[in-house]
Short mmCIF file of C-alpha atoms in Angstrom, two decimals:
data_model
loop_
_atom_site.label_atom_id
_atom_site.label_comp_id
_atom_site.label_asym_id
_atom_site.label_seq_id
_atom_site.Cartn_x
_atom_site.Cartn_y
_atom_site.Cartn_z
CA MET A 352 -16.98 -0.96 47.38
CA GLN A 353 -13.80 0.45 47.61
CA GLU A 354 -13.45 3.35 45.05
CA ARG A 355 -9.67 2.63 44.71
CA HIS A 356 -7.05 0.58 46.06
CA VAL A 357 -2.91 1.30 45.38
CA ALA A 358 -0.06 -0.82 45.48
CA LYS A 359 3.63 -0.32 45.03
CA ASN A 360 5.66 -2.17 43.05
CA ALA A 361 3.09 -4.16 41.76
CA PRO A 362 3.31 -6.96 39.00
CA LEU A 363 1.67 -6.33 35.64
CA ALA A 364 1.98 -9.15 34.13
CA PRO A 365 -0.98 -10.75 35.49
CA LEU A 366 -2.88 -7.96 33.82
CA THR A 367 -1.95 -8.84 30.82
CA THR A 368 -3.16 -11.35 28.47
CA PHE A 369 0.46 -12.00 27.23
CA ARG A 370 1.15 -12.55 31.08
CA LEU A 371 4.64 -10.47 30.31
CA GLY A 372 5.66 -7.23 31.66
CA GLY A 373 7.83 -5.84 34.68
CA PRO A 374 6.15 -4.29 37.74
CA ALA A 375 4.81 -0.69 38.00
CA ASN A 376 6.18 1.88 40.54
CA ARG A 377 2.33 2.04 41.81
CA LEU A 378 -0.57 0.34 40.62
CA VAL A 379 -4.26 1.86 41.20
CA THR A 380 -7.48 0.10 41.18
CA ALA A 381 -10.19 2.74 40.31
CA THR A 382 -13.97 1.09 40.59
CA THR A 383 -15.77 4.90 40.06
CA ASP A 384 -15.74 7.27 37.19
CA ASP A 385 -14.53 10.12 39.83
CA ALA A 386 -11.55 7.40 40.81
CA VAL A 387 -10.52 7.23 37.62
CA ILE A 388 -10.72 11.26 37.02
CA ALA A 389 -8.80 11.87 40.03
CA ALA A 390 -5.85 9.27 39.78
CA VAL A 391 -5.51 10.60 36.02
CA ARG A 392 -5.53 14.60 37.08
CA GLU A 393 -3.30 13.51 40.37
CA ALA A 394 -0.14 11.82 38.11
CA ASP A 395 -0.60 15.05 35.24
CA ASP A 396 -0.52 17.66 37.99
CA THR A 397 2.83 15.51 39.48
CA GLY A 398 4.28 14.98 35.92
CA THR A 399 4.30 10.85 36.67
CA PRO A 400 3.79 8.71 33.30
CA LEU A 401 0.75 7.46 33.14
CA LEU A 402 -0.07 4.00 31.80
CA ILE A 403 -3.74 3.02 31.27
CA ILE A 404 -5.03 -0.97 31.57
CA GLY A 405 -8.61 -2.05 31.17
CA GLY A 406 -8.48 -5.61 29.73
CA GLY A 407 -5.26 -6.27 29.10
CA SER A 408 -5.32 -7.56 26.11
CA ASN A 409 -4.12 -5.20 23.65
CA LEU A 410 -0.49 -4.60 25.67
CA VAL A 411 2.74 -5.26 25.50
CA ILE A 412 4.93 -4.48 28.43
CA GLY A 413 8.70 -4.03 28.43
CA ASP A 414 10.37 -6.52 30.80
CA LYS A 415 11.73 -3.62 33.04
CA GLY A 416 7.96 -2.38 33.68
CA PHE A 417 6.67 0.69 33.69
CA ASP A 418 8.21 3.57 35.67
CA GLY A 419 5.33 5.44 36.58
CA THR A 420 1.25 4.84 37.90
CA ALA A 421 -0.47 2.16 35.90
CA LEU A 422 -4.29 3.12 36.25
CA ARG A 423 -6.34 -0.14 36.06
CA ILE A 424 -10.29 0.79 34.99
CA ALA A 425 -12.12 -1.56 36.69
CA THR A 426 -15.68 0.30 36.71
CA ARG A 427 -18.91 -1.74 36.26
CA GLY A 428 -22.11 -0.83 34.49
CA PHE A 429 -24.55 -1.81 31.82
CA ALA A 430 -27.60 -0.16 31.06
CA LEU A 431 -30.11 -0.86 28.11
CA ASP A 432 -32.97 1.62 27.50
CA GLY A 433 -34.70 0.03 24.81
CA THR A 434 -32.22 -0.63 21.82
CA ALA A 435 -29.93 2.11 23.56
CA LEU A 436 -26.43 0.55 25.59
CA GLU A 437 -24.19 2.61 28.13
CA LEU A 438 -21.21 0.39 29.22
CA ALA A 439 -18.66 1.21 31.85
CA ALA A 440 -15.37 1.34 30.33
CA GLY A 441 -13.95 -1.28 32.97
CA GLU A 442 -17.16 -3.63 31.90
CA ASN A 443 -15.67 -6.94 29.91
CA TRP A 444 -16.70 -7.18 26.89
CA SER A 445 -17.38 -10.45 26.34
CA ASP A 446 -19.85 -10.76 28.68
CA ALA A 447 -21.33 -7.63 27.45
CA VAL A 448 -21.65 -8.92 24.36
CA ALA A 449 -23.47 -12.08 25.68
CA ARG A 450 -25.79 -10.22 27.39
CA THR A 451 -27.01 -7.93 24.24
CA VAL A 452 -27.89 -11.07 22.52
CA ALA A 453 -29.28 -12.46 25.80
CA ALA A 454 -31.56 -9.09 25.69
CA GLY A 455 -32.71 -9.98 22.16
CA LEU A 456 -30.29 -7.08 20.74
CA ALA A 457 -27.89 -7.62 17.23
CA GLY A 458 -25.25 -5.06 16.21
CA VAL A 459 -22.22 -6.85 18.49
CA GLU A 460 -23.34 -10.71 18.27
CA CYS A 461 -20.23 -10.78 15.41
CA LEU A 462 -17.82 -9.53 18.17
CA ALA A 463 -18.22 -12.04 21.20
CA GLY A 464 -15.08 -13.64 22.64
CA ILE A 465 -12.85 -10.93 22.44
CA PRO A 466 -11.01 -10.26 25.17
CA GLY A 467 -10.66 -7.05 27.02
CA SER A 468 -12.58 -4.32 28.32
CA ALA A 469 -15.63 -2.12 26.74
CA GLY A 470 -13.61 1.11 26.98
CA ALA A 471 -10.74 -0.22 25.26
CA THR A 472 -12.90 -1.04 22.00
CA PRO A 473 -13.33 2.34 20.49
CA ILE A 474 -9.55 3.36 20.56
CA GLN A 475 -8.93 -0.02 18.24
CA ASN A 476 -12.35 -0.04 16.75
CA VAL A 477 -12.53 -3.50 17.28
CA GLY A 478 -13.88 -5.97 14.70
CA ALA A 479 -14.25 -9.19 14.07
CA TYR A 480 -16.33 -11.50 11.90
CA GLY A 481 -17.90 -8.54 9.81
CA GLN A 482 -18.76 -6.00 12.79
CA ASP A 483 -17.02 -3.47 13.81
CA VAL A 484 -18.05 -1.00 17.01
CA SER A 485 -17.49 1.89 14.93
CA GLU A 486 -20.92 0.58 13.56
CA THR A 487 -23.26 0.81 16.26
CA LEU A 488 -21.07 3.17 18.47
CA THR A 489 -22.61 6.54 18.92
CA GLU A 490 -21.00 8.41 21.76
CA VAL A 491 -18.05 8.14 24.24
CA VAL A 492 -17.59 9.72 27.43
CA ALA A 493 -14.11 10.34 28.34
CA TYR A 494 -11.42 12.69 30.25
CA ASP A 495 -9.99 15.00 28.15
CA ARG A 496 -6.74 15.49 29.85
CA ARG A 497 -5.50 18.22 27.60
CA ALA A 498 -8.70 20.35 28.48
CA GLY A 499 -8.87 18.87 32.22
CA GLU A 500 -12.82 18.20 31.81
CA THR A 501 -15.12 15.03 31.27
CA VAL A 502 -16.65 15.27 27.04
CA THR A 503 -19.09 13.43 25.18
CA LEU A 504 -17.97 12.69 21.57
CA PRO A 505 -20.26 11.59 19.12
CA ALA A 506 -19.27 8.58 16.68
CA ALA A 507 -18.08 11.11 13.85
CA GLU A 508 -15.99 13.25 16.05
CA CYS A 509 -14.08 9.52 17.13
CA GLY A 510 -12.10 9.49 13.98
CA PHE A 511 -12.45 6.31 13.00
CA SER A 512 -10.71 3.82 10.58
CA TYR A 513 -9.33 0.29 9.93
CA ARG A 514 -8.48 -1.05 13.83
CA HIS A 515 -7.76 3.23 14.64
CA SER A 516 -9.78 6.43 15.93
CA ARG A 517 -8.59 9.55 17.28
CA PHE A 518 -8.59 7.88 20.94
CA LYS A 519 -5.10 5.54 19.41
CA GLN A 520 -3.94 8.49 17.27
CA HIS A 521 -3.74 10.52 20.29
CA PRO A 522 -2.97 8.33 23.56
CA ASP A 523 -2.29 10.66 25.63
CA ARG A 524 -5.40 12.78 25.58
CA PHE A 525 -8.30 11.08 26.49
CA VAL A 526 -9.47 8.36 28.98
CA VAL A 527 -12.42 5.97 28.03
CA LEU A 528 -15.12 6.32 31.03
CA ARG A 529 -18.21 5.23 28.86
CA VAL A 530 -18.88 4.01 25.78
CA ARG A 531 -22.45 4.04 24.13
CA PHE A 532 -24.08 2.06 21.62
CA ALA A 533 -27.56 1.90 19.09
CA LEU A 534 -28.35 -1.80 19.01
CA GLU A 535 -31.21 -2.93 16.32
CA ASP A 536 -34.08 -5.22 17.97
CA ALA A 537 -34.41 -7.60 14.60
CA GLY A 538 -37.00 -10.00 16.37
CA GLY A 539 -34.37 -12.22 18.16
CA LEU A 540 -32.06 -12.30 14.64
CA SER A 541 -28.73 -10.80 13.98
CA ALA A 542 -27.37 -8.49 12.29
CA PRO A 543 -27.36 -9.38 8.17
CA VAL A 544 -24.09 -12.08 7.82
CA ARG A 545 -21.43 -10.22 6.31
CA TYR A 546 -18.25 -12.31 6.46
CA ALA A 547 -18.08 -15.30 4.08
CA GLN A 548 -16.31 -17.44 6.72
CA THR A 549 -19.33 -16.97 9.30
CA ALA A 550 -21.51 -17.61 6.65
CA ARG A 551 -19.87 -20.29 5.63
CA ALA A 552 -20.01 -21.36 8.89
CA LEU A 553 -23.91 -20.92 9.46
CA GLY A 554 -25.08 -22.35 6.08
CA VAL A 555 -26.58 -19.24 4.57
CA ALA A 556 -26.08 -16.57 2.10
CA PRO A 557 -24.09 -13.22 3.03
CA GLY A 558 -26.52 -10.85 3.79
CA GLU A 559 -28.88 -13.24 5.80
CA ARG A 560 -30.06 -12.92 9.48
CA VAL A 561 -29.63 -15.83 11.91
CA PRO A 562 -31.08 -16.36 15.31
CA LEU A 563 -28.45 -14.25 17.40
CA ALA A 564 -27.83 -17.26 20.24
CA THR A 565 -26.55 -19.19 16.48
CA ALA A 566 -24.32 -16.38 15.40
CA ARG A 567 -22.69 -15.96 18.80
CA GLU A 568 -22.06 -19.74 19.34
CA THR A 569 -21.06 -19.69 16.03
CA VAL A 570 -18.13 -16.95 15.89
CA LEU A 571 -17.46 -18.24 19.70
CA ALA A 572 -16.36 -21.86 17.94
CA LEU A 573 -14.64 -20.24 15.55
CA ARG A 574 -12.18 -17.79 17.97
CA ALA A 575 -11.67 -21.30 19.81
CA GLY A 576 -10.10 -22.92 16.75
CA LYS A 577 -7.87 -20.27 16.30
CA GLY A 578 -6.94 -19.66 19.98
CA MET A 579 -8.85 -16.71 20.05
CA VAL A 580 -10.83 -16.97 23.25
CA LEU A 581 -9.31 -17.16 26.52
CA ASP A 582 -8.70 -20.12 28.69
CA PRO A 583 -5.43 -20.30 31.02
CA ALA A 584 -5.21 -23.91 30.32
CA ASP A 585 -4.03 -23.21 26.67
CA HIS A 586 -0.98 -21.22 25.60
CA ASP A 587 -2.22 -20.43 22.53
CA THR A 588 -4.42 -17.80 24.19
CA TRP A 589 -1.40 -16.44 25.74
CA SER A 590 -1.37 -13.55 23.72
CA ALA A 591 -2.80 -10.42 22.32
CA GLY A 592 -5.13 -12.08 19.04
CA SER A 593 -3.99 -10.69 16.14
CA PHE A 594 -0.14 -9.16 16.64
CA PHE A 595 -0.42 -7.55 12.71
CA THR A 596 -2.96 -5.58 11.60
CA ASN A 597 -3.87 -6.52 7.60
CA PRO A 598 -1.85 -4.29 5.44
CA VAL A 599 -3.86 -1.31 3.63
CA LEU A 600 -1.84 -0.52 0.72
CA THR A 601 -2.15 1.59 -2.71
CA GLU A 602 -2.88 0.65 -5.69
CA ASP A 603 1.27 0.76 -6.53
CA GLU A 604 2.08 -1.31 -3.54
CA HIS A 605 -0.67 -3.58 -4.35
CA THR A 606 0.74 -4.19 -8.08
CA GLU A 607 4.32 -4.51 -6.47
CA LEU A 608 3.19 -7.23 -3.91
CA VAL A 609 1.17 -9.33 -6.52
CA ARG A 610 4.79 -9.12 -8.91
CA ARG A 611 6.67 -10.35 -5.71
CA VAL A 612 3.82 -13.16 -5.41
CA ARG A 613 4.16 -14.22 -8.51
CA GLU A 614 8.20 -14.12 -8.54
CA ARG A 615 7.95 -16.23 -4.99
CA LEU A 616 4.69 -18.48 -5.65
CA GLY A 617 4.05 -18.74 -9.34
CA PRO A 618 2.80 -17.46 -11.92
CA ASP A 619 -0.75 -18.26 -10.62
CA ALA A 620 -0.21 -16.97 -7.25
CA ALA A 621 -2.34 -13.97 -6.00
CA PRO A 622 -2.80 -12.40 -2.66
CA PRO A 623 -5.92 -11.95 -0.75
CA ALA A 624 -7.44 -8.37 -2.14
CA PHE A 625 -10.06 -6.35 -0.65
CA PRO A 626 -11.20 -2.68 -2.15
CA ASP A 627 -10.57 -0.36 0.85
CA GLY A 628 -12.11 2.95 -0.39
CA GLY A 629 -9.54 5.50 -2.15
CA GLY A 630 -8.20 3.13 -4.83
CA ARG A 631 -6.63 1.42 -1.68
CA VAL A 632 -6.48 -2.56 -0.95
CA LYS A 633 -6.42 -4.48 1.97
CA THR A 634 -4.51 -7.86 2.09
CA SER A 635 -4.12 -10.84 4.55
CA ALA A 636 -1.27 -10.35 7.11
CA ALA A 637 -1.78 -14.22 8.42
CA TRP A 638 -1.24 -15.27 3.99
CA LEU A 639 1.90 -13.28 3.84
CA ILE A 640 3.39 -14.37 7.33
CA GLU A 641 2.28 -18.19 6.07
CA ARG A 642 3.55 -17.75 2.23
CA ALA A 643 6.99 -16.73 3.67
CA GLY A 644 7.97 -19.63 5.49
CA PHE A 645 6.75 -18.65 9.57
CA THR A 646 3.94 -21.66 10.13
CA LYS A 647 1.83 -22.51 13.08
CA GLY A 648 3.69 -23.22 16.09
CA TYR A 649 6.72 -21.52 14.17
CA GLY A 650 9.63 -20.61 16.64
CA SER A 651 11.47 -23.13 19.24
CA GLY A 652 11.93 -20.68 22.36
CA PRO A 653 9.42 -19.84 24.66
CA ALA A 654 8.11 -17.25 22.65
CA ARG A 655 5.97 -18.61 19.18
CA ILE A 656 3.71 -18.62 16.71
CA SER A 657 -0.07 -20.00 18.00
CA THR A 658 -0.56 -23.87 16.54
CA LYS A 659 -3.92 -22.61 15.40
CA HIS A 660 -3.28 -19.41 13.78
CA THR A 661 -0.10 -18.06 11.96
CA LEU A 662 -1.43 -14.14 13.15
CA ALA A 663 -1.66 -14.62 16.71
CA LEU A 664 2.56 -14.97 18.87
CA THR A 665 2.00 -16.38 22.04
CA ASN A 666 4.30 -17.07 25.47
CA ARG A 667 4.41 -20.94 25.86
CA GLY A 668 4.86 -20.05 29.74
CA GLU A 669 8.32 -18.96 30.64
CA ALA A 670 8.55 -16.10 27.89
CA THR A 671 9.81 -12.77 28.22
CA THR A 672 8.93 -9.29 26.48
CA GLU A 673 12.26 -9.53 24.68
CA ASP A 674 11.84 -13.35 23.41
CA LEU A 675 8.11 -12.08 22.21
CA LEU A 676 9.85 -9.13 20.28
CA ALA A 677 12.61 -10.79 18.54
CA LEU A 678 9.88 -13.53 17.44
CA ALA A 679 8.16 -10.35 16.43
CA ARG A 680 10.73 -8.44 14.20
CA GLU A 681 11.33 -12.02 12.85
CA VAL A 682 8.23 -12.46 11.50
CA ARG A 683 8.09 -8.74 10.23
CA ASP A 684 11.44 -9.03 8.75
CA GLY A 685 10.81 -12.15 7.03
CA VAL A 686 8.07 -10.68 5.36
CA ARG A 687 9.08 -7.64 4.52
CA ASP A 688 11.94 -9.18 2.38
CA ALA A 689 9.85 -11.83 1.14
CA PHE A 690 6.62 -9.48 -0.21
CA GLY A 691 7.98 -5.88 0.64
CA VAL A 692 5.22 -5.17 2.64
CA THR A 693 6.31 -4.01 6.19
CA LEU A 694 3.25 -5.42 8.80
CA VAL A 695 2.59 -3.08 11.81
CA ASN A 696 1.43 -4.30 15.46
CA GLU A 697 -2.03 -3.84 16.50
CA PRO A 698 -0.76 -4.18 20.50
CA VAL A 699 0.48 -1.23 22.40
CA THR A 700 4.07 -1.69 23.18
CA VAL A 701 4.64 -0.15 26.71
CA GLY A 702 8.01 0.49 27.23
CA VAL A 703 9.82 -1.11 24.17
CA SER A 704 9.35 -1.04 20.35
CA LEU A 705 9.16 -3.39 17.69
#
């Protein structure tokens, strides 16, 4: 297989799950780690702006496109050694999860159906349904653009927190090449089920284990019900999944939120609240969006809220990135005006900002 392919004035929209964005001056598709590193070094040596693309499931690219080199990481590699798993950055994450379940290993089964590539998972500290990758990830192999060398970072040096990492904090420094995990052989059973909705769907109490395949299939069904399993025929999946992160509030900010919720919705109303350490409280972005008046299917233009889940903004087929951003700003500003909480976008924006 050719290690790299170069195209000029290349459309980027087909490489994103939103199907939005203009072209790149140059698109390099690399299928080996060496080809990835060579493309990065070439861009850095010539002072060319560089955009890294994996599965494109967390990207909002501006309508004008990208004035530089877009590097699509298309490396492949799935290696199991006992319970140790190594994935090349370009591996399809959802497929990799399916293979770990088929191998009888627990730890990422509740991350089934999440679109995108394996290399993106540590950047965002991808998580869902009671699991996130930082719980099982052991090492990230990355090219350090500052040092000009390949480095291996143990999990403790990755700076993981809710939907955040050292890689996200310094987006122009590291290019993820490989991700390593320590999974669990629990005799064909899942990790303890922690997410209440998953437990209810499985008919078990939180903390119980279930057959791995059952856990994965249940999560896929829950995701599909929210339009969060990719389907080209379903415009509710022409999205980046959850567009806003769940707000993490200080005690004072949470107290103010509760006051405003009761003022708006009545004395018995209360927003969801989950302890997040250090006296902070995490609340639900979807709950705030709905209570601010933005319901499923909201919008009259080509970008609308998903008909299945209020946290997903979608391209109904003819949208532009500006259409999407206009809707995102309307939702963000509406929630802020109603409850005093400013939502933060989860997808990475390229050439545009919210």
